[in-house]
Every structure is written in C-alpha cells, then in structure tokens.
C-alpha cells in the first residue's frame, strides 16, 4: 500500500488539474461573417423573390433556388477548365506556405471555426434548409453535430496521428529504426454532393487543412448558394490565424468544372453516384492521382424478434425519413423477423401517419422538400414497380399546405410491405422517404438477403442479444456496422467512413481519412550511427565468393528458422564461413 499511495495521489491530482483547466475559458477570437446576402428578412418584393422554374439545360451560370418554395436565390458562374486550373494554381502556392505551419496554428483555426459554428447554429441550419429543403432539426443533426464532432476529434487527436509512427524493424535490421512519416500531398480536390452542403464542405476541408494541404471543393449545382457562403466562414477564420489566401477554394459549375478539377489536383475525393464515380476514376487515371469514392448505399436495417419493438420502430422511421429521406442514403431495406413482422409494421405505420412534409422553415413540418428536380418522379416509379410486382402500400404520410407550383418537390413518407428482391425498390438507391419492409425467418436467411446488393456502405442490426447482433453484423459485406443503433459509426469521428462494391472504396474521416490526405513515407535510419552501420558480409561482396549462396542459406535460416536449435546451428555455420573467409583473405595478403 505504501508504494501505491503516492501514485494514487498523483493520479487524482492530475484529474483535478485537467478538470480545472476545462473550466478556464480558452482564448479564441470571434469572427464576423457578413450574412446579409443570404438572410431572408421577409422584406423581399415579388421582383427579387420570384418563383423559379429550373432549366433542363446547362448554361454558363448555376441557378439557385429554394426547393421548398421554388424561390429564386441567385446564380454563380459555371467555371471553365482554365479558370479551375488557375484556382488550383493559386491554392498550390498557398499550400507551400501552409505546409510549414505549426499544429498550434492549425488548432487555433479549428477552435475559431468551432466557436463560430456553436454561436451561429441557427444561421447555418437555415441556409442549409433553404438550399436543400431539409428541416432545421435534420440540419442540426447532420450538419452541425457531425462537424463539431470532427473538429473536436482533430483538436484532441489530430496531431498525434500525423506525427512519425515508429514500427518494428525486424530481425535482419535490428541495428536500424523504422518509422512512417506523413507529409501533405499538396492540393486536395473534392467534388461533393448536395445532401449535406455544410458538412460535405467542412469534412474534407478540415482533414486537408489540418494535415497541411490546400483544398479546392466543387460543390453540387444543387447546393451552390449555401456552399459559397460557407466558404466565407472558412476564409475569415483562415485570415484570422494568418493563413495564406486561396488555401481553401469553393468552385461552382457542372461536369466540365469537375473534370478540370480532377485533372489539376494531387488527390480527388468524390461523393456522389456510382456512374459519375466511374467517370472520375477514368479521368484520374490520366494523372494517376489517388481517388477516394463514396458512392451511396442501400443499407440494410435488420430487426430480430427479441427487440423492444416501439423503440426500434422509432429508430427505423428516423433512419428512413431523416432529412426528408432524400438528404441521406440512410436505411433503405428493412428486414424484420416474421414473428414480430405485423407488430413492427403496425408500429411504423403509427409513426409515419404522424409525419407531415412541408416547407421546412415554417417550423411545423417533420420533413421538407426534395432537393433535386423531378426526383419525386423517380421515387414514384420505384413504388409503382414494387406494387406491380405484388407489394402493398400500407401507409402514406401527409403533405402540408405548400402552395401552388411546388407540389412535385415533395414526396409523402411511404410504408410498403410484401416486398422482395425482384423489385427495383430493393435493389436501386432510392434516396427517398420510403420504408420497404421484408420478413425473414432465420439469421442465415437475413444475412443472405442483406448481402444480396450491389451496394455495401453500412448496416444496422438490432437484437435483444448483443452477441447475436454482432454475429449477424460481422457477416455483412459493408464498410460500416451499427449494433443495436443506427448511423452511430459516423458520430465516432475516429472511425473511417466508406464502403465496398458500388458504394465505393477508400476512406475519409477517422485516422485513415486524415492520413489519406498525406504522402505516407517509410523511413529507416541507423539506430547507433555512426558506430554501427550496415556492412555487406565478405562472402557476398563483389566478386561473390564460391560459397556466397551457401552463406545466404545459413543466414536466412539463422534469422527465420522455426526453432531455436536450427537457428543456432545455422548461426554457427554463418560464423564458420565468415571465419574461413577472413582467414583466406589474410593468407592472400601475406602471400
């Protein structure tokens, strides 16, 4: 006890000091970002807030509008190839300066951003809501919380995972030290989707900038208005910490803009569809740059018969309908054990009946508008295909008073039963507020069903037995697995994010995503230089001795033999050959 008592006192004192330090406010400056251009103060006249009819034709402008009200927001230029290359060139100059920055400076940048986000949650969520049609609550969950979690993780652990990491040097290199060093790649390019306009910009930007890179982000033509404002937040924070101009750029445009970006950067991160992802890969092959693809999913949501049905049904509804369903791939295939199938369906129906879609900023609706033009038609075609093949619609939520001219931008939450894998609804990514529920009889059957998909992003498995849920999840071929929960993997920002099959490859977020922004360099040094250095043994020096290969055989066995006696015997033979070689050399010298 006498030995442990001082250690316990020191440990307790350390905890108290850490707690007291948390109570001391950190010295983080506030930043001011002019939001007058994006605030809707309610005083707009009909002349500058007209209803916009989206064009089917791409032009030299990216037109922006609110999907919930069709109110026109403005436009941004669709950049040409030479303009994109110029932006990348400016970012490259800035990166050479930023690469020499300290982690202290980078952490201060993150703290400034975190402070601004916390103090302006309503502004950020409102802008996201106006540009994509999601509700304020969904914007907070998907935009604010995830971004704050990533910043907090980087502040806590980011430097640790970018410092040199020492590795074992092996048996033949005992006189060496081996390590991995991480250097910034240069200019990271990101082409991001519209579903989380705030987080999809901040997520790759935070990793790139913290690891010493610059980044150029092409935002979706469906969410350019918000993206250009979010850039102002980033640039203001960078200026406050003395970072070079043009370190972070947001560019707008269509396919030509994205292609030019891929051709000019040192790595590309793409979030979007499998079809466009394949085109990105083909373009990236011209310059052989690394590619990270996050291409969506058809996540399985598995419910065993031993669960708390009301609890899991509420999670299921959120998983399918979150952010109007269309703003997150979420769960798109629901497999429920046959013993609780009727009960579970009834519980989900009760929840969905209470859900109403409508203009999100009104504040009384659970779901907002679909972001993409004509997406409701695609969803309805998937539903029709399922019904024509024997499925049954058992419930549809309601659509509130949305006014004329915007009806096609909404899709009521829909519950469908009696589905099977012959239906497009169970095979194609819907990105909509639809719950197709299929029954299963055994764990083996549901594993087979869940793996019967061209996608492999994530899964959620629910069971009253933690061991059973883990066993099922371990057999599913996907990149993310939540046991008795949904989407919790993404809130653990130390974890990598990404999938397999048509869901893409590579990882962003977590340690793997942070290091993926780096040149990973293996370094070997002399452990006791200059006293002990690598010296080529005499038998294999040029000209190689007649017993050179025999020497190598014994050396390999001495280092890697499976038992100690064989290794000692081989070592004796190595020493014998070296001795004979040395004796022979000395004899020749005397002659």
Coordinates of C-alpha atoms in Angstrom, one line a residue:
X1 CA 0.0 0.0 0.0
X2 CA 2.9 2.3 0.8
X3 CA 4.1 2.0 -2.8
X4 CA 0.7 2.6 -4.5
X5 CA -0.4 5.5 -2.3
X6 CA 1.8 8.2 -3.9
X7 CA 0.7 7.0 -7.4
X8 CA -3.0 7.3 -6.5
X9 CA -2.4 10.8 -5.1
X10 CA -0.6 11.9 -8.3
X11 CA -3.3 10.4 -10.5
X12 CA -6.0 12.1 -8.5
X13 CA -4.1 15.4 -8.7
X14 CA -3.8 15.0 -12.4
X15 CA -7.5 14.5 -12.9
X16 CA -8.3 17.5 -10.8
X17 CA -5.9 19.7 -12.7
X18 CA -7.4 18.6 -16.0
X19 CA -10.9 19.4 -14.7
X20 CA -9.8 22.8 -13.5
X21 CA -8.2 23.6 -16.9
X22 CA -11.5 22.7 -18.6
X23 CA -13.1 25.5 -16.5
X24 CA -10.7 28.1 -17.8
X25 CA -12.2 29.8 -21.0
X26 CA -9.8 29.4 -23.9
X27 CA -8.6 32.5 -25.7
X28 CA -10.4 32.0 -29.0
X29 CA -11.2 35.1 -31.1
X30 CA -14.6 35.6 -32.5
X31 CA -15.1 36.2 -36.3
X32 CA -17.7 38.2 -38.1
X33 CA -19.0 37.0 -41.4
X34 CA -21.3 39.2 -43.5
X35 CA -24.5 37.2 -43.9
X36 CA -26.7 40.0 -45.3
X37 CA -26.8 38.4 -48.8
X38 CA -28.2 35.1 -47.5
X39 CA -30.6 36.2 -44.8
X40 CA -34.3 36.2 -45.7
X41 CA -35.6 39.2 -43.7
X42 CA -39.1 38.8 -45.0
X43 CA -39.0 42.2 -46.8
X44 CA -38.2 40.9 -50.3
X45 CA -40.5 42.1 -53.0
X46 CA -42.0 39.9 -55.7
X47 CA -39.5 41.3 -58.2
X48 CA -36.5 39.8 -56.3
X49 CA -38.1 36.7 -54.9
X50 CA -39.9 35.3 -57.9
X51 CA -40.8 31.6 -58.3
X52 CA -38.0 29.9 -60.3
X53 CA -38.6 27.3 -63.0
X54 CA -35.4 25.3 -63.2
X55 CA -33.9 24.9 -66.7
X56 CA -33.1 21.5 -68.1
X57 CA -30.2 23.0 -70.0
X58 CA -26.7 23.6 -68.6
X59 CA -25.5 27.2 -69.2
X60 CA -22.6 29.4 -68.1
X61 CA -24.5 30.0 -64.8
X62 CA -25.5 27.8 -61.9
X63 CA -29.0 28.9 -61.0
X64 CA -30.0 28.5 -57.3
X65 CA -33.5 28.3 -55.8
X66 CA -35.2 27.0 -52.7
X67 CA -36.6 23.5 -53.4
X68 CA -39.3 24.0 -50.7
X69 CA -40.8 27.2 -52.2
X70 CA -39.1 27.5 -55.6
X71 CA -38.0 31.0 -54.6
X72 CA -35.0 32.2 -56.7
X73 CA -31.8 32.7 -54.7
X74 CA -29.4 33.9 -57.4
X75 CA -26.7 32.4 -59.5
X76 CA -23.0 31.6 -59.6
X77 CA -20.6 31.2 -62.5
X78 CA -20.0 27.8 -64.1
X79 CA -16.3 27.8 -64.2
X80 CA -14.4 26.7 -67.3
X81 CA -11.4 24.5 -67.4
X82 CA -8.8 27.3 -67.5
X83 CA -10.5 29.1 -64.6
X84 CA -10.4 25.9 -62.5
X85 CA -6.7 25.4 -63.2
X86 CA -6.0 28.9 -62.2
X87 CA -7.8 28.4 -58.8
X88 CA -5.8 25.2 -58.3
X89 CA -2.6 27.0 -59.1
X90 CA -3.3 29.7 -56.5
X91 CA -4.1 27.0 -54.0
X92 CA -0.8 25.3 -54.7
X93 CA 1.1 28.4 -53.9
X94 CA -0.8 28.8 -50.7
X95 CA -0.2 25.2 -49.7
X96 CA 3.6 25.6 -49.9
X97 CA 3.4 28.2 -47.2
X98 CA 0.8 26.4 -45.1
X99 CA 2.8 23.2 -45.1
X100 CA 5.3 24.9 -42.8
X101 CA 2.6 26.0 -40.3
X102 CA 2.5 24.6 -36.8
X103 CA -0.1 22.4 -35.3
X104 CA -0.7 25.2 -32.8
X105 CA -1.8 27.5 -35.6
X106 CA -3.9 24.8 -37.2
X107 CA -5.7 24.0 -33.9
X108 CA -6.4 27.7 -33.4
X109 CA -8.1 27.7 -36.9
X110 CA -10.3 24.8 -35.8
X111 CA -11.2 26.5 -32.5
X112 CA -12.3 29.6 -34.3
X113 CA -14.5 27.6 -36.6
X114 CA -15.9 25.7 -33.7
X115 CA -16.8 28.8 -31.8
X116 CA -18.4 30.4 -34.8
X117 CA -20.5 27.2 -35.6
X118 CA -21.8 27.0 -32.0
X119 CA -22.7 30.7 -31.9
X120 CA -24.4 30.6 -35.3
X121 CA -26.2 27.3 -35.4
X122 CA -29.5 28.8 -36.5
X123 CA -27.9 30.7 -39.4
X124 CA -26.0 27.7 -40.7
X125 CA -29.1 25.4 -40.4
X126 CA -31.4 28.0 -42.0
X127 CA -29.1 28.4 -45.0
X128 CA -28.8 24.6 -45.3
X129 CA -32.5 24.3 -45.1
X130 CA -33.2 26.9 -47.7
X131 CA -30.8 25.4 -50.2
X132 CA -31.8 21.7 -49.8
X133 CA -35.2 21.6 -48.3
X134 CA -34.3 19.8 -45.1
X135 CA -35.7 20.7 -41.7
X136 CA -33.8 22.7 -39.1
X137 CA -33.7 19.7 -36.8
X138 CA -32.2 17.5 -39.5
X139 CA -29.8 20.2 -40.5
X140 CA -28.6 20.3 -36.8
X141 CA -28.2 16.6 -36.6
X142 CA -26.5 16.1 -39.9
X143 CA -24.6 19.3 -40.4
X144 CA -23.8 20.8 -37.0
X145 CA -23.2 17.9 -34.7
X146 CA -21.1 15.8 -37.1
X147 CA -18.9 18.8 -38.0
X148 CA -18.5 19.8 -34.3
X149 CA -17.6 16.2 -33.5
X150 CA -15.0 16.1 -36.3
X151 CA -13.4 19.4 -35.2
X152 CA -13.3 18.2 -31.5
X153 CA -11.6 14.9 -32.6
X154 CA -9.0 16.7 -34.6
X155 CA -8.2 19.1 -31.8
X156 CA -7.8 16.1 -29.4
X157 CA -6.0 13.5 -31.6
X158 CA -5.2 15.0 -35.0
X159 CA -1.6 15.9 -34.3
X160 CA -0.9 12.5 -32.6
X161 CA -1.9 10.6 -35.8
X162 CA 0.2 12.8 -38.1
X163 CA 3.4 12.5 -36.1
X164 CA 6.0 9.9 -37.2
X165 CA 5.0 6.5 -36.1
X166 CA 7.7 4.0 -35.2
X167 CA 7.4 0.4 -36.3
X168 CA 9.3 -2.8 -35.6
X169 CA 12.5 -3.1 -37.6
X170 CA 12.5 -6.9 -38.0
X171 CA 15.3 -9.4 -37.3
X172 CA 17.6 -8.5 -40.1
X173 CA 17.5 -4.8 -39.3
X174 CA 18.0 -4.8 -35.5
X175 CA 20.6 -2.0 -35.9
X176 CA 18.1 0.2 -37.5
X177 CA 15.0 2.2 -36.5
X178 CA 11.9 2.1 -38.8
X179 CA 9.2 4.7 -38.9
X180 CA 6.4 6.1 -41.1
X181 CA 6.3 9.8 -41.7
X182 CA 3.3 11.8 -43.0
X183 CA 3.7 14.7 -45.4
X184 CA 0.9 16.8 -47.1
X185 CA 0.1 15.7 -50.6
X186 CA -0.4 19.2 -51.9
X187 CA -3.7 20.3 -53.4
X188 CA -6.7 18.1 -52.5
X189 CA -9.7 18.2 -54.8
X190 CA -13.2 17.4 -53.5
X191 CA -16.4 17.0 -55.5
X192 CA -19.2 16.8 -53.0
X193 CA -22.9 16.1 -53.1
X194 CA -25.8 18.3 -52.2
X195 CA -27.3 16.3 -49.3
X196 CA -25.2 17.9 -46.5
X197 CA -24.0 21.2 -48.0
X198 CA -22.3 22.4 -44.8
X199 CA -20.7 19.2 -43.6
X200 CA -19.7 17.9 -47.0
X201 CA -17.6 21.0 -47.4
X202 CA -16.2 21.1 -43.9
X203 CA -15.5 17.3 -43.7
X204 CA -12.8 17.1 -46.4
X205 CA -11.6 20.7 -45.7
X206 CA -10.8 20.0 -42.1
X207 CA -8.8 16.9 -42.8
X208 CA -6.9 18.5 -45.7
X209 CA -6.0 21.8 -44.0
X210 CA -5.1 20.2 -40.6
X211 CA -2.7 17.8 -42.5
X212 CA -1.0 20.7 -44.2
X213 CA -2.8 20.7 -47.6
X214 CA -4.8 23.2 -49.5
X215 CA -8.2 22.1 -50.9
X216 CA -10.4 23.1 -53.8
X217 CA -14.0 21.9 -53.5
X218 CA -16.5 21.7 -56.3
X219 CA -20.0 22.0 -54.7
X220 CA -23.0 20.5 -56.3
X221 CA -25.0 22.6 -58.7
X222 CA -28.0 21.8 -56.5
X223 CA -26.3 23.4 -53.4
X224 CA -24.0 26.2 -54.7
X225 CA -25.8 29.0 -52.9
X226 CA -25.1 27.7 -49.4
X227 CA -21.6 26.5 -50.3
X228 CA -20.4 29.9 -51.3
X229 CA -21.5 31.4 -48.0
X230 CA -19.9 28.6 -46.0
X231 CA -16.6 29.4 -47.8
X232 CA -16.8 32.9 -46.3
X233 CA -16.8 31.4 -42.9
X234 CA -13.7 29.3 -43.6
X235 CA -11.7 32.1 -45.3
X236 CA -12.5 34.5 -42.5
X237 CA -11.2 32.0 -39.9
X238 CA -8.1 31.4 -42.0
X239 CA -7.3 35.1 -42.3
X240 CA -7.6 35.4 -38.5
X241 CA -4.8 32.9 -37.9
X242 CA -2.6 34.4 -40.6
X243 CA -3.0 31.6 -43.2
X244 CA -2.2 32.4 -46.9
X245 CA -5.0 33.4 -49.2
X246 CA -6.6 30.8 -51.5
X247 CA -5.7 28.0 -49.2
X248 CA -9.4 26.8 -49.4
X249 CA -11.5 27.5 -52.5
X250 CA -15.1 26.6 -53.4
X251 CA -15.8 26.4 -57.1
X252 CA -19.2 26.1 -58.9
X253 CA -20.2 24.6 -62.2
X254 CA -21.2 21.4 -64.0
X255 CA -19.4 18.3 -65.3
X256 CA -16.8 20.3 -67.2
X257 CA -15.8 22.1 -64.0
X258 CA -15.4 18.8 -62.1
X259 CA -13.4 17.2 -64.9
X260 CA -11.0 20.1 -64.9
X261 CA -10.6 19.8 -61.1
X262 CA -9.7 16.1 -61.3
X263 CA -7.0 16.9 -63.9
X264 CA -5.3 19.5 -61.8
X265 CA -5.1 18.3 -58.2
X266 CA -2.9 15.8 -56.3
X267 CA -5.8 13.7 -54.9
X268 CA -9.6 13.6 -55.5
X269 CA -12.4 12.9 -53.0
X270 CA -15.7 12.3 -54.7
X271 CA -19.1 12.0 -53.0
X272 CA -21.9 11.0 -55.4
X273 CA -23.3 8.4 -57.7
X274 CA -21.5 5.2 -58.9
X275 CA -21.9 6.3 -62.6
X276 CA -20.1 9.6 -62.0
X277 CA -17.6 7.9 -59.7
X278 CA -16.5 5.6 -62.6
X279 CA -16.0 8.7 -64.8
X280 CA -14.0 10.3 -62.0
X281 CA -11.7 7.2 -61.9
X282 CA -11.2 7.2 -65.7
X283 CA -10.2 10.9 -65.6
X284 CA -7.9 10.4 -62.6
X285 CA -6.1 7.7 -64.4
X286 CA -4.7 10.3 -66.8
X287 CA -2.6 11.7 -64.0
X288 CA -2.5 8.7 -61.7
X289 CA -3.7 10.5 -58.6
X290 CA -5.2 8.7 -55.6
X291 CA -9.0 8.6 -55.5
X292 CA -11.5 8.2 -52.6
X293 CA -15.0 7.4 -53.7
X294 CA -18.1 7.5 -51.5
X295 CA -21.0 6.4 -53.8
X296 CA -24.0 5.9 -51.7
X297 CA -25.7 2.8 -50.4
X298 CA -28.7 0.6 -49.9
X299 CA -28.2 0.0 -46.2
X300 CA -29.9 -3.0 -44.6
X301 CA -31.8 -2.4 -41.3
X302 CA -32.2 -5.8 -39.6
X303 CA -34.7 -6.4 -36.7
X304 CA -34.7 -9.7 -34.8
X305 CA -37.7 -10.9 -32.9
X306 CA -36.3 -10.3 -29.4
X307 CA -36.2 -6.4 -29.6
X308 CA -38.2 -3.6 -28.0
X309 CA -40.4 -3.0 -31.0
X310 CA -41.6 0.5 -30.3
X311 CA -38.1 1.7 -29.6
X312 CA -36.6 0.1 -32.8
X313 CA -39.6 1.3 -34.9
X314 CA -38.9 4.9 -33.9
X315 CA -35.2 4.5 -34.9
X316 CA -36.3 2.8 -38.2
X317 CA -38.6 5.7 -39.0
X318 CA -35.8 8.2 -38.4
X319 CA -33.3 6.1 -40.4
X320 CA -35.6 6.0 -43.5
X321 CA -37.1 9.5 -43.3
X322 CA -34.3 11.6 -41.9
X323 CA -33.6 14.8 -43.8
X324 CA -36.7 14.2 -46.0
X325 CA -35.2 10.8 -46.8
X326 CA -33.5 12.3 -49.8
X327 CA -30.8 14.1 -47.9
X328 CA -29.1 10.9 -46.6
X329 CA -28.9 7.4 -48.1
X330 CA -29.8 6.1 -44.6
X331 CA -31.5 2.8 -44.3
X332 CA -33.3 1.7 -47.5
X333 CA -34.0 -2.0 -46.9
X334 CA -35.8 -3.2 -43.7
X335 CA -35.7 -6.9 -42.8
X336 CA -37.9 -7.9 -39.9
X337 CA -38.3 -11.3 -38.3
X338 CA -41.6 -13.0 -39.2
X339 CA -42.5 -13.4 -35.5
X340 CA -42.8 -9.7 -35.0
X341 CA -43.5 -8.6 -38.6
X342 CA -47.1 -7.5 -38.1
X343 CA -46.4 -5.8 -34.8
X344 CA -43.4 -3.9 -36.2
X345 CA -45.3 -2.8 -39.3
X346 CA -48.2 -1.5 -37.2
X347 CA -45.8 0.5 -35.0
X348 CA -44.0 2.0 -38.0
X349 CA -47.3 2.9 -39.7
X350 CA -48.4 4.7 -36.5
X351 CA -45.3 6.8 -36.6
X352 CA -45.4 7.5 -40.3
X353 CA -49.0 8.6 -40.1
X354 CA -47.9 11.4 -37.7
X355 CA -45.2 12.6 -40.1
X356 CA -46.0 15.6 -42.4
X357 CA -44.0 17.0 -45.2
X358 CA -43.9 20.7 -45.9
X359 CA -41.8 23.9 -46.2
X360 CA -39.2 23.3 -43.5
X361 CA -38.7 26.9 -42.3
X362 CA -42.4 27.1 -41.4
X363 CA -41.3 25.1 -38.3
X364 CA -44.3 22.7 -38.0
X365 CA -43.2 20.0 -40.5
X366 CA -41.2 16.9 -39.9
X367 CA -39.9 16.7 -43.5
X368 CA -39.0 19.2 -46.1
X369 CA -38.8 19.3 -49.9
X370 CA -36.9 17.0 -52.2
X371 CA -33.8 18.9 -53.3
X372 CA -33.4 17.6 -56.9
X373 CA -35.8 18.5 -59.6
X374 CA -38.0 15.6 -60.8
X375 CA -36.7 13.2 -58.1
X376 CA -40.2 12.6 -56.9
X377 CA -41.0 11.0 -60.3
X378 CA -38.1 8.6 -59.8
X379 CA -39.4 7.6 -56.4
X380 CA -42.9 7.1 -57.7
X381 CA -41.6 4.8 -60.5
X382 CA -39.9 2.7 -57.9
X383 CA -43.1 2.4 -55.9
X384 CA -45.2 1.6 -59.0
X385 CA -42.7 -1.2 -59.9
X386 CA -43.0 -2.7 -56.5
X387 CA -46.8 -2.5 -56.4
X388 CA -47.0 -4.1 -59.9
X389 CA -44.9 -7.0 -58.6
X390 CA -47.1 -7.7 -55.6
X391 CA -46.0 -5.2 -52.9
X392 CA -48.6 -3.3 -50.9
X393 CA -48.7 0.3 -49.7
X394 CA -49.9 0.2 -46.2
X395 CA -49.4 3.8 -45.2
X396 CA -48.5 7.2 -46.5
X397 CA -47.8 10.3 -44.5
X398 CA -49.3 13.6 -45.4
X399 CA -48.1 16.7 -47.3
X400 CA -48.9 20.0 -45.7
X401 CA -50.0 23.3 -47.3
X402 CA -47.1 24.1 -49.6
X403 CA -48.7 26.4 -52.1
X404 CA -49.0 26.1 -55.9
X405 CA -46.1 25.3 -58.2
X406 CA -44.1 23.3 -55.8
X407 CA -46.1 20.0 -55.4
X408 CA -43.6 18.0 -57.4
X409 CA -40.8 18.8 -55.0
X410 CA -42.4 16.7 -52.2
X411 CA -42.9 13.0 -51.7
X412 CA -45.0 11.7 -48.8
X413 CA -43.4 9.2 -46.4
X414 CA -44.5 5.7 -47.6
X415 CA -44.5 2.3 -45.9
X416 CA -44.5 -0.7 -48.3
X417 CA -44.8 -4.4 -47.3
X418 CA -44.7 -7.7 -49.2
X419 CA -41.5 -6.6 -51.0
X420 CA -38.9 -8.9 -52.4
X421 CA -35.6 -8.6 -54.2
X422 CA -37.1 -8.8 -57.7
X423 CA -38.3 -5.2 -57.1
X424 CA -36.2 -2.2 -58.1
X425 CA -37.1 -0.6 -54.8
X426 CA -35.0 -3.3 -53.0
X427 CA -32.1 -3.0 -55.5
X428 CA -31.7 0.6 -56.6
X429 CA -30.8 3.5 -54.4
X430 CA -34.0 5.4 -53.7
X431 CA -32.8 8.4 -51.7
X432 CA -36.3 9.0 -50.6
X433 CA -38.7 8.7 -47.6
X434 CA -39.8 5.1 -48.3
X435 CA -39.8 2.2 -45.9
X436 CA -39.9 -1.2 -47.8
X437 CA -40.2 -3.9 -45.1
X438 CA -39.5 -7.6 -45.8
X439 CA -39.8 -10.5 -43.4
X440 CA -37.2 -13.2 -42.7
X441 CA -37.2 -16.5 -40.8
X442 CA -33.6 -17.1 -39.7
X443 CA -30.3 -15.4 -39.2
X444 CA -28.8 -17.2 -42.1
X445 CA -31.6 -16.0 -44.4
X446 CA -31.3 -12.4 -43.4
X447 CA -27.5 -12.4 -43.9
X448 CA -28.0 -13.7 -47.4
X449 CA -30.7 -11.1 -48.2
X450 CA -28.7 -8.2 -46.8
X451 CA -25.6 -9.2 -48.9
X452 CA -27.7 -9.5 -52.0
X453 CA -27.0 -6.0 -53.1
X454 CA -24.5 -4.2 -55.4
X455 CA -24.0 -1.7 -52.6
X456 CA -22.1 -2.1 -49.4
X457 CA -22.0 1.1 -47.4
X458 CA -23.5 0.3 -44.0
X459 CA -25.9 -1.8 -41.9
X460 CA -27.8 -1.7 -38.7
X461 CA -28.6 -4.9 -36.7
X462 CA -31.0 -5.0 -33.7
X463 CA -31.4 -7.9 -31.3
X464 CA -32.0 -8.4 -27.6
X465 CA -28.8 -10.4 -27.6
X466 CA -25.7 -8.3 -28.2
X467 CA -23.8 -11.3 -29.2
X468 CA -26.3 -12.3 -31.8
X469 CA -26.5 -8.8 -33.3
X470 CA -22.7 -8.7 -33.5
X471 CA -22.5 -12.1 -35.2
X472 CA -25.0 -11.1 -37.9
X473 CA -23.3 -7.7 -38.4
X474 CA -19.9 -9.4 -38.8
X475 CA -21.2 -11.4 -41.8
X476 CA -22.5 -8.5 -43.7
X477 CA -20.2 -7.2 -46.6
X478 CA -20.1 -3.5 -45.9
X479 CA -17.9 -0.8 -44.6
X480 CA -19.9 0.3 -41.6
X481 CA -21.9 -1.6 -39.0
X482 CA -24.0 -0.3 -36.1
X483 CA -25.1 -2.8 -33.5
X484 CA -28.4 -2.0 -31.8
X485 CA -28.2 1.5 -33.2
X486 CA -28.2 3.4 -36.5
X487 CA -25.6 5.7 -38.0
X488 CA -23.7 5.9 -34.8
X489 CA -20.4 5.0 -36.6
X490 CA -20.4 8.4 -38.2
X491 CA -20.7 10.2 -34.9
X492 CA -17.5 8.4 -33.8
X493 CA -15.1 10.6 -35.9
X494 CA -12.1 8.5 -35.0
X495 CA -13.6 5.8 -37.3
X496 CA -13.1 5.7 -41.1
X497 CA -16.2 6.2 -43.4
X498 CA -16.7 4.4 -46.7
X499 CA -18.0 1.2 -48.3
X500 CA -17.4 -1.6 -50.7
X501 CA -18.7 -2.7 -54.1
X502 CA -20.8 0.0 -55.8
X503 CA -20.6 2.1 -52.6
X504 CA -17.0 2.9 -53.5
X505 CA -13.6 2.5 -51.9
X506 CA -11.1 4.4 -49.8
X507 CA -12.0 6.1 -46.6
X508 CA -12.5 9.6 -45.3
X509 CA -13.0 10.6 -41.7
X510 CA -11.1 9.0 -38.9
X511 CA -7.4 8.2 -38.7
X512 CA -7.4 6.6 -42.1
X513 CA -9.1 9.6 -43.7
X514 CA -6.7 12.0 -42.2
X515 CA -3.7 10.0 -43.3
X516 CA -5.2 9.6 -46.7
X517 CA -4.5 13.3 -47.2
X518 CA -0.8 12.6 -46.8
X519 CA 2.2 11.2 -48.6
X520 CA 3.0 8.2 -46.4
X521 CA 6.7 7.8 -46.4
X522 CA 8.7 4.8 -44.9
X523 CA 12.0 5.9 -43.3
X524 CA 14.8 3.7 -42.0
X525 CA 17.8 5.1 -40.0
X526 CA 20.8 3.7 -38.3
X527 CA 20.0 3.1 -34.6
X528 CA 23.6 3.7 -33.3
X529 CA 25.1 5.7 -36.1
X530 CA 28.0 6.2 -36.7
X531 CA 29.2 3.4 -34.5
X532 CA 27.2 0.6 -36.1
X533 CA 26.4 0.7 -39.8
X534 CA 25.3 -1.7 -42.5
X535 CA 28.2 -3.7 -43.8
X536 CA 28.0 -6.2 -46.6
X537 CA 29.4 -9.6 -45.4
X538 CA 32.6 -10.7 -47.2
X539 CA 31.1 -13.9 -48.9
X540 CA 28.6 -11.8 -50.9
X541 CA 30.8 -8.8 -51.6
X542 CA 31.8 -8.4 -55.3
X543 CA 33.3 -10.6 -56.6
X544 CA 31.0 -13.0 -54.9
X545 CA 32.7 -16.0 -53.3
X546 CA 32.0 -19.6 -54.3
X547 CA 30.2 -20.2 -51.1
X548 CA 28.2 -17.0 -51.3
X549 CA 24.8 -18.7 -51.8
X550 CA 25.6 -21.3 -49.1
X551 CA 26.3 -18.3 -46.7
X552 CA 22.9 -16.8 -47.7
X553 CA 21.1 -20.1 -47.0
X554 CA 22.5 -20.3 -43.5
X555 CA 21.9 -16.6 -42.8
X556 CA 18.2 -17.0 -43.8
X557 CA 17.8 -20.0 -41.5
X558 CA 19.6 -18.3 -38.7
X559 CA 17.2 -15.3 -38.8
X560 CA 13.9 -17.0 -39.6
X561 CA 14.2 -20.7 -38.6
X562 CA 11.2 -22.1 -36.9
X563 CA 13.0 -23.4 -33.8
X564 CA 15.9 -22.1 -31.7
X565 CA 18.2 -25.2 -32.3
X566 CA 18.0 -24.9 -36.1
X567 CA 18.7 -21.2 -35.9
X568 CA 21.7 -21.7 -33.6
X569 CA 23.1 -24.4 -35.8
X570 CA 22.7 -22.1 -38.9
X571 CA 24.3 -19.2 -37.0
X572 CA 27.3 -21.4 -36.2
X573 CA 27.7 -22.2 -39.9
X574 CA 27.4 -18.4 -40.8
X575 CA 30.2 -17.7 -38.3
X576 CA 32.2 -20.6 -39.7
X577 CA 32.1 -19.3 -43.3
X578 CA 32.9 -15.7 -42.2
X579 CA 35.9 -17.0 -40.2
X580 CA 37.1 -19.1 -43.2
X581 CA 36.6 -16.1 -45.5
X582 CA 38.6 -13.9 -43.2
X583 CA 41.4 -16.5 -42.8
X584 CA 41.6 -16.9 -46.6
X585 CA 41.8 -13.1 -47.1
X586 CA 44.6 -12.7 -44.6
X587 CA 46.5 -15.6 -46.1
X588 CA 46.3 -14.0 -49.6
X589 CA 47.5 -10.7 -48.2
X590 CA 50.6 -12.3 -46.6
X591 CA 51.5 -14.0 -49.9

